[in-house]
Tab-separated table of C-alpha atoms and ligand atoms in Angstrom:
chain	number	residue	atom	x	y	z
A	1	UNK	CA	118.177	84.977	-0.859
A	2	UNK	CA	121.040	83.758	0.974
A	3	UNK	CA	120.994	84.330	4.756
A	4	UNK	CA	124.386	84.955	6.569
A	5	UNK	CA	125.233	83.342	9.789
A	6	UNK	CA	123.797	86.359	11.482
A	7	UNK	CA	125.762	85.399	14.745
A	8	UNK	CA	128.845	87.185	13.062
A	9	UNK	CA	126.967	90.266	13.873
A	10	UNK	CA	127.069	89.524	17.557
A	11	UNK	CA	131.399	89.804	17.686
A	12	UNK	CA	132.203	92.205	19.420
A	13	UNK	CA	135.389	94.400	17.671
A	14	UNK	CA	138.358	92.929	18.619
A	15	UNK	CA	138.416	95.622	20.475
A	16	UNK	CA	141.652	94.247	22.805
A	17	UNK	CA	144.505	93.908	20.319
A	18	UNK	CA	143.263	96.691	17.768
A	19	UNK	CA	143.324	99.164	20.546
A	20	UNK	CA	146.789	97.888	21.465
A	21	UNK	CA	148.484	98.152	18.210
A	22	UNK	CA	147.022	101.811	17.230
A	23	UNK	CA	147.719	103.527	20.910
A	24	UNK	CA	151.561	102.080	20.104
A	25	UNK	CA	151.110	103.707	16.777
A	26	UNK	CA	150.146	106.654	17.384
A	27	UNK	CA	152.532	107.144	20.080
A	28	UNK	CA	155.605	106.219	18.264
A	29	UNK	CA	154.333	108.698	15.266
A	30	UNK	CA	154.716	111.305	17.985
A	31	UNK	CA	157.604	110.155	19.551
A	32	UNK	CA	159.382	108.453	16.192
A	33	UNK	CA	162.701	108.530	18.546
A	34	UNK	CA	161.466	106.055	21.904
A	35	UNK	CA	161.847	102.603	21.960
A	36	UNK	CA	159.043	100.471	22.989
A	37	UNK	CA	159.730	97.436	25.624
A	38	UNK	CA	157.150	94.619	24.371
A	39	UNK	CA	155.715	92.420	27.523
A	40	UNK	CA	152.309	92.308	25.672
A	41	UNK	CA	153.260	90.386	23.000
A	42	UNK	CA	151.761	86.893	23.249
A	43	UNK	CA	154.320	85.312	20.545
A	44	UNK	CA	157.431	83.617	21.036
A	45	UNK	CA	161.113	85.519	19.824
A	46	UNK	CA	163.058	82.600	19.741
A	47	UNK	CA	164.066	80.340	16.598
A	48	UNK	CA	162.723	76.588	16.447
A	49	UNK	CA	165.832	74.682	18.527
A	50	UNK	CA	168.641	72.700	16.431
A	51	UNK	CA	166.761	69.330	16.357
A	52	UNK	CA	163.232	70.091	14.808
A	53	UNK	CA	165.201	72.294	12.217
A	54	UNK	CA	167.207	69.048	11.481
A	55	UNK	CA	164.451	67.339	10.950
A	56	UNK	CA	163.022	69.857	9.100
A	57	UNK	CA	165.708	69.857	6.674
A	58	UNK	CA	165.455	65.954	6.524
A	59	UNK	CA	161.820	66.313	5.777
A	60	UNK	CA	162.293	68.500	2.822
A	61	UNK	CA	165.015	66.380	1.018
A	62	UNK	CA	162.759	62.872	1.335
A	63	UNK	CA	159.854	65.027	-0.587
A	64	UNK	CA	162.136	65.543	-3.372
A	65	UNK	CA	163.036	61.439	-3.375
A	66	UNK	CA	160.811	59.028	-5.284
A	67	UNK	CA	161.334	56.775	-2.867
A	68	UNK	CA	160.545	58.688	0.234
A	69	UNK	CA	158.249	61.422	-1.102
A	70	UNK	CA	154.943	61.435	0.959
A	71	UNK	CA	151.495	62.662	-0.878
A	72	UNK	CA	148.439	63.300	1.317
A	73	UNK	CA	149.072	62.359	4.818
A	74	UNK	CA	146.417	60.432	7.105
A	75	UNK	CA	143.778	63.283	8.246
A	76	UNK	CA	144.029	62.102	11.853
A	77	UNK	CA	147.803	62.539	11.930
A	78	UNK	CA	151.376	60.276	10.886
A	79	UNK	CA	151.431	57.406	12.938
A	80	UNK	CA	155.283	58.462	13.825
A	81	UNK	CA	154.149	61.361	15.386
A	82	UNK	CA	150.849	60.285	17.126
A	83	UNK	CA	152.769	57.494	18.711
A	84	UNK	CA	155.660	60.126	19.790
A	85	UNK	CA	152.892	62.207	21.677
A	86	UNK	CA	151.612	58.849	23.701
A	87	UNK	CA	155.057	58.227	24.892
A	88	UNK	CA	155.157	61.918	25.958
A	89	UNK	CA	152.226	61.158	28.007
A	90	UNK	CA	153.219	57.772	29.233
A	91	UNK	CA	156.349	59.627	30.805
A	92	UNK	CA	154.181	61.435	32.806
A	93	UNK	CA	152.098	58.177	33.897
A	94	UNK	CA	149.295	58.445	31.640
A	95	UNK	CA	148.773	55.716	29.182
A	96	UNK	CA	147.193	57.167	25.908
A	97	UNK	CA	146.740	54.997	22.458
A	98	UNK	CA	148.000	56.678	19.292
A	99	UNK	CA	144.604	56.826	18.027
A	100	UNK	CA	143.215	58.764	21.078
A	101	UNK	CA	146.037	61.674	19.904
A	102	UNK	CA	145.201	63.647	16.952
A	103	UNK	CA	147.246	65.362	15.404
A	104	UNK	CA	146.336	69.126	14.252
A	105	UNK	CA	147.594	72.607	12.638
A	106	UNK	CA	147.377	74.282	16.303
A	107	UNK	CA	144.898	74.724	19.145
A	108	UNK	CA	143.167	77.526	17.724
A	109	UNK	CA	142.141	75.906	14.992
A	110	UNK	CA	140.995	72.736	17.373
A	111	UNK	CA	139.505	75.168	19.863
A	112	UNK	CA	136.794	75.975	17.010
A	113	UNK	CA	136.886	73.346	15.175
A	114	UNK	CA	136.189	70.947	17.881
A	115	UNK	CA	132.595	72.542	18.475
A	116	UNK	CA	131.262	70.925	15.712
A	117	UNK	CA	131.145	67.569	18.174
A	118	UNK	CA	128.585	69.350	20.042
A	119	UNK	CA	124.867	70.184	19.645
A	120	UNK	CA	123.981	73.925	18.860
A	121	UNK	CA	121.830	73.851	21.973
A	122	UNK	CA	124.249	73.110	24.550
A	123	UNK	CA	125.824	75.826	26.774
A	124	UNK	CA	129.387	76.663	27.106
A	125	UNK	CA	130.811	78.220	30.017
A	126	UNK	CA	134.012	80.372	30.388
A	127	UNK	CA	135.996	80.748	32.803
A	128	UNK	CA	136.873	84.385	33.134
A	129	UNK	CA	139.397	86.139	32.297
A	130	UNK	CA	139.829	84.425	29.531
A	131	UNK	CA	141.799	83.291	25.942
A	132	UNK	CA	139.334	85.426	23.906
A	133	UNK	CA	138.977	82.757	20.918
A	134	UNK	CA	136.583	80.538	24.006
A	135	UNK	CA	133.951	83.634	23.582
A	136	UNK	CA	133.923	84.511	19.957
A	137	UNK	CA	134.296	80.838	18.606
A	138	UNK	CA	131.094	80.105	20.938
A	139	UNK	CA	129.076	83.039	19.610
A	140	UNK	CA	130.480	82.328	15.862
A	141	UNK	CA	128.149	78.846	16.670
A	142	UNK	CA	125.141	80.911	18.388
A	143	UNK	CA	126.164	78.540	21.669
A	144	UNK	CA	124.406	80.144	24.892
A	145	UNK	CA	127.513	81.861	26.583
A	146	UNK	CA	128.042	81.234	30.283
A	147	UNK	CA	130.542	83.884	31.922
A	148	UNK	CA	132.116	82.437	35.278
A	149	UNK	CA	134.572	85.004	37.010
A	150	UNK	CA	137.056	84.529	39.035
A	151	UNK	CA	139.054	86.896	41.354
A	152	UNK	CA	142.488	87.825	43.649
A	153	UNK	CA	140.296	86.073	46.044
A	154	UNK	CA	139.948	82.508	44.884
A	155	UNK	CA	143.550	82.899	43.050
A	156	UNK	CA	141.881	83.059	39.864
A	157	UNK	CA	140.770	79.366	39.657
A	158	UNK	CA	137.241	79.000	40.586
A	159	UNK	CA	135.788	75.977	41.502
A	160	UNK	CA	132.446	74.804	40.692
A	161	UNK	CA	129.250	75.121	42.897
A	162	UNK	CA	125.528	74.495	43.334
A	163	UNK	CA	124.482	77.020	40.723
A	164	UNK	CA	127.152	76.100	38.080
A	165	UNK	CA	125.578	74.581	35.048
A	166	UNK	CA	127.164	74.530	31.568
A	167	UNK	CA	127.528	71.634	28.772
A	168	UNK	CA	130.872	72.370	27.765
A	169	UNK	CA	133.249	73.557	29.824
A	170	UNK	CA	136.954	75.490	29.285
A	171	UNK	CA	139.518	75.313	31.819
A	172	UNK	CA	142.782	77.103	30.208
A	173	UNK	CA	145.713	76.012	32.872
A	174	UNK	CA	147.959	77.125	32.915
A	175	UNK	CA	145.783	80.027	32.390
A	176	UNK	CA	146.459	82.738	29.351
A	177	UNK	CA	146.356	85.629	31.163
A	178	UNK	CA	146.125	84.974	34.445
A	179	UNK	CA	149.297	82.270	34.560
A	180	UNK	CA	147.281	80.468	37.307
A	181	UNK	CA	147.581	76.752	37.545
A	182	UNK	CA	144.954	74.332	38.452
A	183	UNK	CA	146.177	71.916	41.362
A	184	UNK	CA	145.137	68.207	41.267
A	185	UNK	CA	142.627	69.014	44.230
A	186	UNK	CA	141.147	71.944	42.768
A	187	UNK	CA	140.988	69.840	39.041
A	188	UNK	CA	139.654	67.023	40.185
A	189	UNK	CA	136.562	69.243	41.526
A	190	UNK	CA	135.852	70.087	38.009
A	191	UNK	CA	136.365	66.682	36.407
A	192	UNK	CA	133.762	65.335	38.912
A	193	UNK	CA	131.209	67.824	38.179
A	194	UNK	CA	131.492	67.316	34.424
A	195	UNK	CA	131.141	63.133	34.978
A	196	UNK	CA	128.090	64.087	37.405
A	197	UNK	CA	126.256	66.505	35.072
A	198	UNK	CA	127.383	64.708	31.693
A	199	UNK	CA	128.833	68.236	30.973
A	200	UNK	CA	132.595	67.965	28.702
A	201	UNK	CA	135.198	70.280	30.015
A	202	UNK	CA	137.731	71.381	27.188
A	203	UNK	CA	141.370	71.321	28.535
A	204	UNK	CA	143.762	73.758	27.283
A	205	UNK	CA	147.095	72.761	28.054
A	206	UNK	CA	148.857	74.965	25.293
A	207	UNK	CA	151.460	76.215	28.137
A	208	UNK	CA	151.907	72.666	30.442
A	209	UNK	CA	155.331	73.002	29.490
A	210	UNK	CA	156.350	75.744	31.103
A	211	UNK	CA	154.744	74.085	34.412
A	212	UNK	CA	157.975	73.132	36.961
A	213	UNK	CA	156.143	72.551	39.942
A	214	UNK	CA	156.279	68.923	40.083
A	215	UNK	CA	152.655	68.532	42.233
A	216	UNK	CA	150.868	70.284	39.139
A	217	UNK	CA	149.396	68.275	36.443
A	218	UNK	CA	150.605	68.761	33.113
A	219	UNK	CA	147.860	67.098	31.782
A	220	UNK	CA	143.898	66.869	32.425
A	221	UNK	CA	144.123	63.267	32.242
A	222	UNK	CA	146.362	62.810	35.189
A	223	UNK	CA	143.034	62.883	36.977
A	224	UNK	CA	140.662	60.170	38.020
A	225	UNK	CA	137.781	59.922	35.630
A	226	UNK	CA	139.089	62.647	33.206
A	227	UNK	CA	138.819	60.200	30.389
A	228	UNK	CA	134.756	59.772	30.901
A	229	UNK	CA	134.769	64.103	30.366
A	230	UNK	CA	137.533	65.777	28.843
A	231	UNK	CA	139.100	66.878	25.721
A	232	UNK	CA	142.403	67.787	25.894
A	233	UNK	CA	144.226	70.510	23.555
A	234	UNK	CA	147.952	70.930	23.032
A	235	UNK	CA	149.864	73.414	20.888
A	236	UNK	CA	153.725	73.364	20.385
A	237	UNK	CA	153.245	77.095	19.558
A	238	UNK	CA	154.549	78.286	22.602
A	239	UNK	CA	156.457	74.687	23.982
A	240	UNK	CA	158.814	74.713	21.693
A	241	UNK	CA	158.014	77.897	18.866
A	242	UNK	CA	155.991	76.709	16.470
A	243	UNK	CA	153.706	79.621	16.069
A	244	UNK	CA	154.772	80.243	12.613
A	245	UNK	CA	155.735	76.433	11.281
A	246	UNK	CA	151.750	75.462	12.972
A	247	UNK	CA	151.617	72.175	15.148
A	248	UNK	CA	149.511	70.923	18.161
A	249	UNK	CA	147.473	67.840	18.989
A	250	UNK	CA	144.414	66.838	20.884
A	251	UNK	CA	143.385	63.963	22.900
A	252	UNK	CA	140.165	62.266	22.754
A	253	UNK	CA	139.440	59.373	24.939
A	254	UNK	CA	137.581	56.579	23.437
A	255	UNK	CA	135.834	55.836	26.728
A	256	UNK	CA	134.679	59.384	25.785
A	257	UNK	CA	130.618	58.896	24.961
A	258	UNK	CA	127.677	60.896	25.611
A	259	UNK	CA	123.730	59.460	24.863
A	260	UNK	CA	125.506	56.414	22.745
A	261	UNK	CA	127.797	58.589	20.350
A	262	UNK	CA	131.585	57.782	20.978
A	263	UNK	CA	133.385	61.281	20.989
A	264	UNK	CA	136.717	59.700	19.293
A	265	UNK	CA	134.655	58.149	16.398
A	266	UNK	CA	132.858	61.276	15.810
A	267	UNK	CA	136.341	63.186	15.560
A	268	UNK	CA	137.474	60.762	13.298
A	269	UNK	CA	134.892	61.343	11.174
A	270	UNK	CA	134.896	65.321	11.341
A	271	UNK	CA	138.734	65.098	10.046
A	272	UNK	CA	138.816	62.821	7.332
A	273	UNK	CA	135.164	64.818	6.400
A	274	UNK	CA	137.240	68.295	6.615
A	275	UNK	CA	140.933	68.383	6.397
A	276	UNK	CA	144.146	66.186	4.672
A	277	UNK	CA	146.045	65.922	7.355
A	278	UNK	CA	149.189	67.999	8.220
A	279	UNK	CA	152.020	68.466	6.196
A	280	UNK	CA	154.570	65.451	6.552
A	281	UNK	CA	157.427	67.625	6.602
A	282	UNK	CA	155.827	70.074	9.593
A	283	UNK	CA	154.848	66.874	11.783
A	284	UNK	CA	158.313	65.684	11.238
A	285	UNK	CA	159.936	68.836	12.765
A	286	UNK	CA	156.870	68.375	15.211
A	287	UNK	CA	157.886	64.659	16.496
A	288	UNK	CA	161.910	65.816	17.036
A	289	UNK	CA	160.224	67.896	19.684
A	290	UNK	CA	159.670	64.699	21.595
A	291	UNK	CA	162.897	63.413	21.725
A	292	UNK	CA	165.004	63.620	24.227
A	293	UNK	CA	167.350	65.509	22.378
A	294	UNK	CA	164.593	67.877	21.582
A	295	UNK	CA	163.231	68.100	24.722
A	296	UNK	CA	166.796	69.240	26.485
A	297	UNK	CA	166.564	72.145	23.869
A	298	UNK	CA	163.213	73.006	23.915
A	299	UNK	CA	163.486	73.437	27.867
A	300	UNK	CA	166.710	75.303	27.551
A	301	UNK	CA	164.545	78.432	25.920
A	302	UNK	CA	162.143	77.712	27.915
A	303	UNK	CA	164.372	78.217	30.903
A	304	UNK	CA	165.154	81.730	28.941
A	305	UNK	CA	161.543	82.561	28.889
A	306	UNK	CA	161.171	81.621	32.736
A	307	UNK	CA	164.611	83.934	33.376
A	308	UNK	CA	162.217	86.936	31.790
A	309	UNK	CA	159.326	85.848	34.368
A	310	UNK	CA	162.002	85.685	37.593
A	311	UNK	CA	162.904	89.448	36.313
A	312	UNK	CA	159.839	90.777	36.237
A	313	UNK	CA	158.544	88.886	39.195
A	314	UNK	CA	161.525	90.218	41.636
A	315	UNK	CA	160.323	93.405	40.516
A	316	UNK	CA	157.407	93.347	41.438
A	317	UNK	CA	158.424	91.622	44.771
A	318	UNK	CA	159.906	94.772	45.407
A	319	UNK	CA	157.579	97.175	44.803
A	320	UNK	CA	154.901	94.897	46.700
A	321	UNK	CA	152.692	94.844	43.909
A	322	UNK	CA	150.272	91.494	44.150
A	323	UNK	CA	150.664	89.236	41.165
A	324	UNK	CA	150.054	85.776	40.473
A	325	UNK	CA	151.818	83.696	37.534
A	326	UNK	CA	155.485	84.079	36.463
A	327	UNK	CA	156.028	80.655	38.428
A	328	UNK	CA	154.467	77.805	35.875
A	329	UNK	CA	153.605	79.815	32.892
A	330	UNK	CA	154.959	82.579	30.380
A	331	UNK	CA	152.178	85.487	31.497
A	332	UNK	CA	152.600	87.254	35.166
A	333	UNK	CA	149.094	89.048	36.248
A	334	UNK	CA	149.366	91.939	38.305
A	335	UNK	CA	147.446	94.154	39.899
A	336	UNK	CA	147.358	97.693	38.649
A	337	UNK	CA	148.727	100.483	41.536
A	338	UNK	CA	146.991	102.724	43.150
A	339	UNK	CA	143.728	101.426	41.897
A	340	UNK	CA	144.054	102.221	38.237
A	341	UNK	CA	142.095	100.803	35.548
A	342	UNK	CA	143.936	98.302	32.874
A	343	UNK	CA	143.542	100.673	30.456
A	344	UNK	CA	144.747	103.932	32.923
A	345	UNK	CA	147.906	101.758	33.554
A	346	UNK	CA	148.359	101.102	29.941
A	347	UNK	CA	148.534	104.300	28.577
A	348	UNK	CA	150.599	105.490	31.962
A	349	UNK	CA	153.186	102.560	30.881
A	350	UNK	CA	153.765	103.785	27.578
A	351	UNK	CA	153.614	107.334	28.235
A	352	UNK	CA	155.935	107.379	31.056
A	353	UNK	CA	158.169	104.334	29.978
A	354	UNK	CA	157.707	102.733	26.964
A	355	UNK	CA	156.293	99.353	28.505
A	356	UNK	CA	153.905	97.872	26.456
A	357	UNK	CA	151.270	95.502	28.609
A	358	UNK	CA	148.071	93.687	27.880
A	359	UNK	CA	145.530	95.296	30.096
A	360	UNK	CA	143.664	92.716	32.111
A	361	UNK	CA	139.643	94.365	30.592
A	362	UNK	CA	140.579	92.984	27.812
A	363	UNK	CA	140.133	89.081	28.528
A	364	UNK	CA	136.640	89.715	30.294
A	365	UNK	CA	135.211	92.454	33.076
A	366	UNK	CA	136.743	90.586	35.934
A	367	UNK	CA	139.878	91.312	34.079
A	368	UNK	CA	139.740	95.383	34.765
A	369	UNK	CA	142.107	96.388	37.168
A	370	UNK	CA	144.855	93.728	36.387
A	371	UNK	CA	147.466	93.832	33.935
A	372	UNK	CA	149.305	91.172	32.269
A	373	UNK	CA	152.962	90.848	30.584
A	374	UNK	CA	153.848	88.311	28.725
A	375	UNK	CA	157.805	86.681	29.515
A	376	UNK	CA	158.455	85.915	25.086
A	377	UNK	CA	160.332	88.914	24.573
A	378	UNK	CA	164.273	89.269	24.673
A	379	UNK	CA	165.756	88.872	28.007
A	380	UNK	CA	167.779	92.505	27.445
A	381	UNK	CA	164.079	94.328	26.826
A	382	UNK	CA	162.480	92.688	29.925
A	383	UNK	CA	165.414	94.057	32.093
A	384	UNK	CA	164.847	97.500	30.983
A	385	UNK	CA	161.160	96.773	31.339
A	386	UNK	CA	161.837	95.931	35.256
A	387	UNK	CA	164.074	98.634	35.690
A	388	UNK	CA	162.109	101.425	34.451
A	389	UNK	CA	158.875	99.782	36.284
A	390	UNK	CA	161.094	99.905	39.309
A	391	UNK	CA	161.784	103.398	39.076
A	392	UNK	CA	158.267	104.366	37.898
A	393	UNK	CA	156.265	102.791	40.740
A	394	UNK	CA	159.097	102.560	43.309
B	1	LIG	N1	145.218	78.544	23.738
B	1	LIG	C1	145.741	79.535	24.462
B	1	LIG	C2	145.384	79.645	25.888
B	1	LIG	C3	146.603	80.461	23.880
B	1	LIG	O1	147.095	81.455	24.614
B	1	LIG	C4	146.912	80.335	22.510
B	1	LIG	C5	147.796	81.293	21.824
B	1	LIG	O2	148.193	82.309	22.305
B	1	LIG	C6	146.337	79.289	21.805
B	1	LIG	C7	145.504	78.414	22.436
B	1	LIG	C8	146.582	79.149	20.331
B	1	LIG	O3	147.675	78.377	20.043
B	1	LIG	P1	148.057	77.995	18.568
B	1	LIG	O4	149.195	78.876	18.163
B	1	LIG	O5	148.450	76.551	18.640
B	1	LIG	O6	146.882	78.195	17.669
C-alpha cells in the first residue's frame, strides 16, 4: 500500500486566515448593514499600470500571427525578459548575467519549489514573525524547523550569534509583517555567517520596491560575498500588481556551490525537469515593468500605497502607539494598547469599528501582542480606518 507523505499531517490549520475570514463573516451576518475597512488584506487593489497592459495586448495579437506566434517558451525564462531583470540590477550597481535570473510564476511557488536544491537533512531556520509559507513549505519536506524570534527590542531584525546554527536560512526584508528592513550593517552580519558555516540564506525581496530609503539595500546581493550564499527571490505581485496575471524571478549565482554541486546548474536542471516555462504573453507584460516608462507608473501606485502607510502612520504618531514599518514597505506593525492580545485587539477592531487587521499570533508566538495592517486597500477606506482608530484609542 501506498504511503502518504505523512508530514502533511504535521500542518497546522491555517488557522490565521480561516479565523480571519469567518469572525468577518459572522459579524457581517449579524450586522448585514456595517461596512468593513480592510487593512488585513495582503493583496493589491490597483489595476496593472498602462504599459504592461500594452504589452499585454501586444502579446496576445503576435500569438494569433504565424509569424510571431510563440509555442513552449525556454523553462528558465525568455531571454528578453531575463536580460530586462539584469539591467534592473545593474542600475542598482550589481552586475548579474541573464542566466543567473530565472524567471518564475511568483515567489511562492519558488519559495517551495526551490527546496528541492537542498538535502532532506539540512535545517532551516525562520526568522520569526514570519511569511507563513517559510514554516509549512519546510514541514511539507520533513526539514528540521529552526524558530528564531525577534522582538520591539532588536527592531525586529535579529542578528546572528554563537548559538545560531541552521542550513538554510530566510531573511524576508523588507519583512511581511513586520515591514522591518535589514540595513547593509545588520545584512552583511548574516551573509558572513552563512559563507562561514556553508549555511544558504534565502532572500525574499518580494517588497524591495517599496524601499525609499536610499542607504537600504534593495537587493541581497548588494553585499560583499552574497553571491558565495544567497538565493534571491523576487515577485512583481506586489511591485507592480501582478498577483493575479503571476510573475517573479530568482537569482542564482553561479559562484553559488556547496561540496562540488554548482547551485545554478542544479536549478537549471530542476526547471527544464519540472515546468515549460512561463507564458510568453505574461513575461511580456512582465518585462514592460522594467522600462522606464513602466517603472514611472509602477512607482506612481506605489506612491498611492505609501500615501495609505503615511495615514495610518500619523495616526498612530498621535495616539503614541509604537510601530515599526509604514516607512519602506506596504505592512505597519503595531503594538496592541493597553496590553491586549492580537486576537483581543482584533475582535475589539471589528466590534467597535469595523477595522479589519491581521493579528500579529498569527505569523509566529513572538507575533502575539502586535498587530499588523496592510497599506493595499483604497486610500478613502484607510482614512476612515485612521479616523475611527483615532477616535477609538484616542
Ligand atoms: N513572499 C512574501 C514575503 C509575501 O508576503 C508574499 C505574498 O504575500 C509572497 C512571497 C508571495 O508572492 P507571490 O504572489 O509572488 O507568490
Amino acid at each position: 500500500m501506498i504511503t502518504p507523505n505523512m508530514h502533511y499531517a504535521d500542518l497546522k490549520e491555517s488557522y490565521l486566515f480561516y479565523n480571519i475570514a469567518k469572525k468577518t463573516k459572522d459579524y457581517l451576518s449579524k450586522n448585514p448593514n456595517k461596512k468593513l475597512y480592510r487593512m488585513g488584506i495582503g493583496d493589491v487593489s490597483l489595476p496593472l499600470c498602462d504599459a504592461v497592459i500594452k504589452e499585454l495586448h501586444s502579446a496576445v495579437e503576435d500569438q494569433a500571427v504565424k509569424e510571431r506566434f510563440h509555442g513552449y517558451m525556454p523553462e528558465c525564462g525568455a531571454a528578453f525578459l531575463r536580460e530586462a531583470i539584469a539591467e534592473y540590477y545593474r542600475n542598482r550597481g550589481v552586475i548579474l548575467s541573464p542566466d543567473e535570473v530565472f524567471v518564475s510564476s511568483g515567489a511562492s511557488d519558488e519559495l517551495g519549489d526551490i527546496l528541492d536544491l537542498f538535502d532532506r537533512s539540512s535545517s532551516c531556520l525562520v526568522i520569526e514573525p514570519a511569511y507563513p509559507a517559510y514554516v509549512d513549505a519546510n514541514i511539507i519536506a520533513g526539514r528540521e524547523i529552526l524558530h528564531l524570534s525577534s522582538s520591539q527590542d532588536n527592531g525586529f531584525l535579529p542578528e546572528p550569534n554563537d548559538e545560531t546554527k541552521a542550513d538554510i536560512i530566510y531573511i524576508c526584508s523588507p519583512n511581511n509583517p513586520t515591514g522591518a528592513v535589514f540595513t547593509k550593517e545588520k545584512l552583511q552580519n548574516w551573509v558572513d555567517f552563512a559563507n562561514r558555516n556553508g549555511s544558504i540564506i534565502l532572500f525574499d525581496a518580494a517588497y524591495e520596491a517599496f524601499i525609499e530609503d536610499e542607504s537600504l539595500p534593495h537587493s541581497i546581493f548588494e553585499l560583499k560575498g552574497a553571491d558565495t550564499c544567497s538565493i534571491e527571490i523576487c515577485s512583481l505581485s506586489k511591485t507592480a500588481g501582478f498577483t493575479g496575471t503571476r510573475l517573479g524571478y530568482t537569482v542564482i549565482p553561479k559562484k553559488l556551490e556547496r561540496q562540488g554541486m554548482n547551485f545554478n546548474n542544479m536549478w537549471v536542471r530542476n526547471r527544464t525537469t519540472k515546468t515549460n516555462g512561463v507564458s510568453y504573453i505574461i513575461q511580456k507584460g512582465g518585462a514592460a515593468v522594467f522600462t522606464e516608462e513602466g517603472q514611472k507608473q509602477i512607482h506612481s501606485n506605489i506612491k498611492i500605497y505609501k500615501n495609505n502607510a503615511k495615514i495610518l502612520m500619523s495616526a498612530l504618531d498621535r495616539l503614541g502607539i509604537w510601530y515599526c514599518g509604514g516607512k519602506n514597505a506596504p505592512y505597519i506593525w503595531m503594538k496592541c494598547p493597553d496590553g491586549m492580545g492580537s486576537w483581543e485587539f482584533f475582535d475589539y477592531l471589528l466590534n467597535e469599528i469595523q477595522v479589519v487587521g491581521t493579528p500579529g499570533e498569527g505569523f509566529g508566538a513572538c507575533g502575539e501582542g502586535y498587530f499588523r495592517f496592510s497599506t493595499f486597500g483604497s486610500p478613502e477606506d484607510t482614512k476612515e480606518a485612521a479616523e475611527r482608530l483615532i477616535k477609538l484609542l484616542g
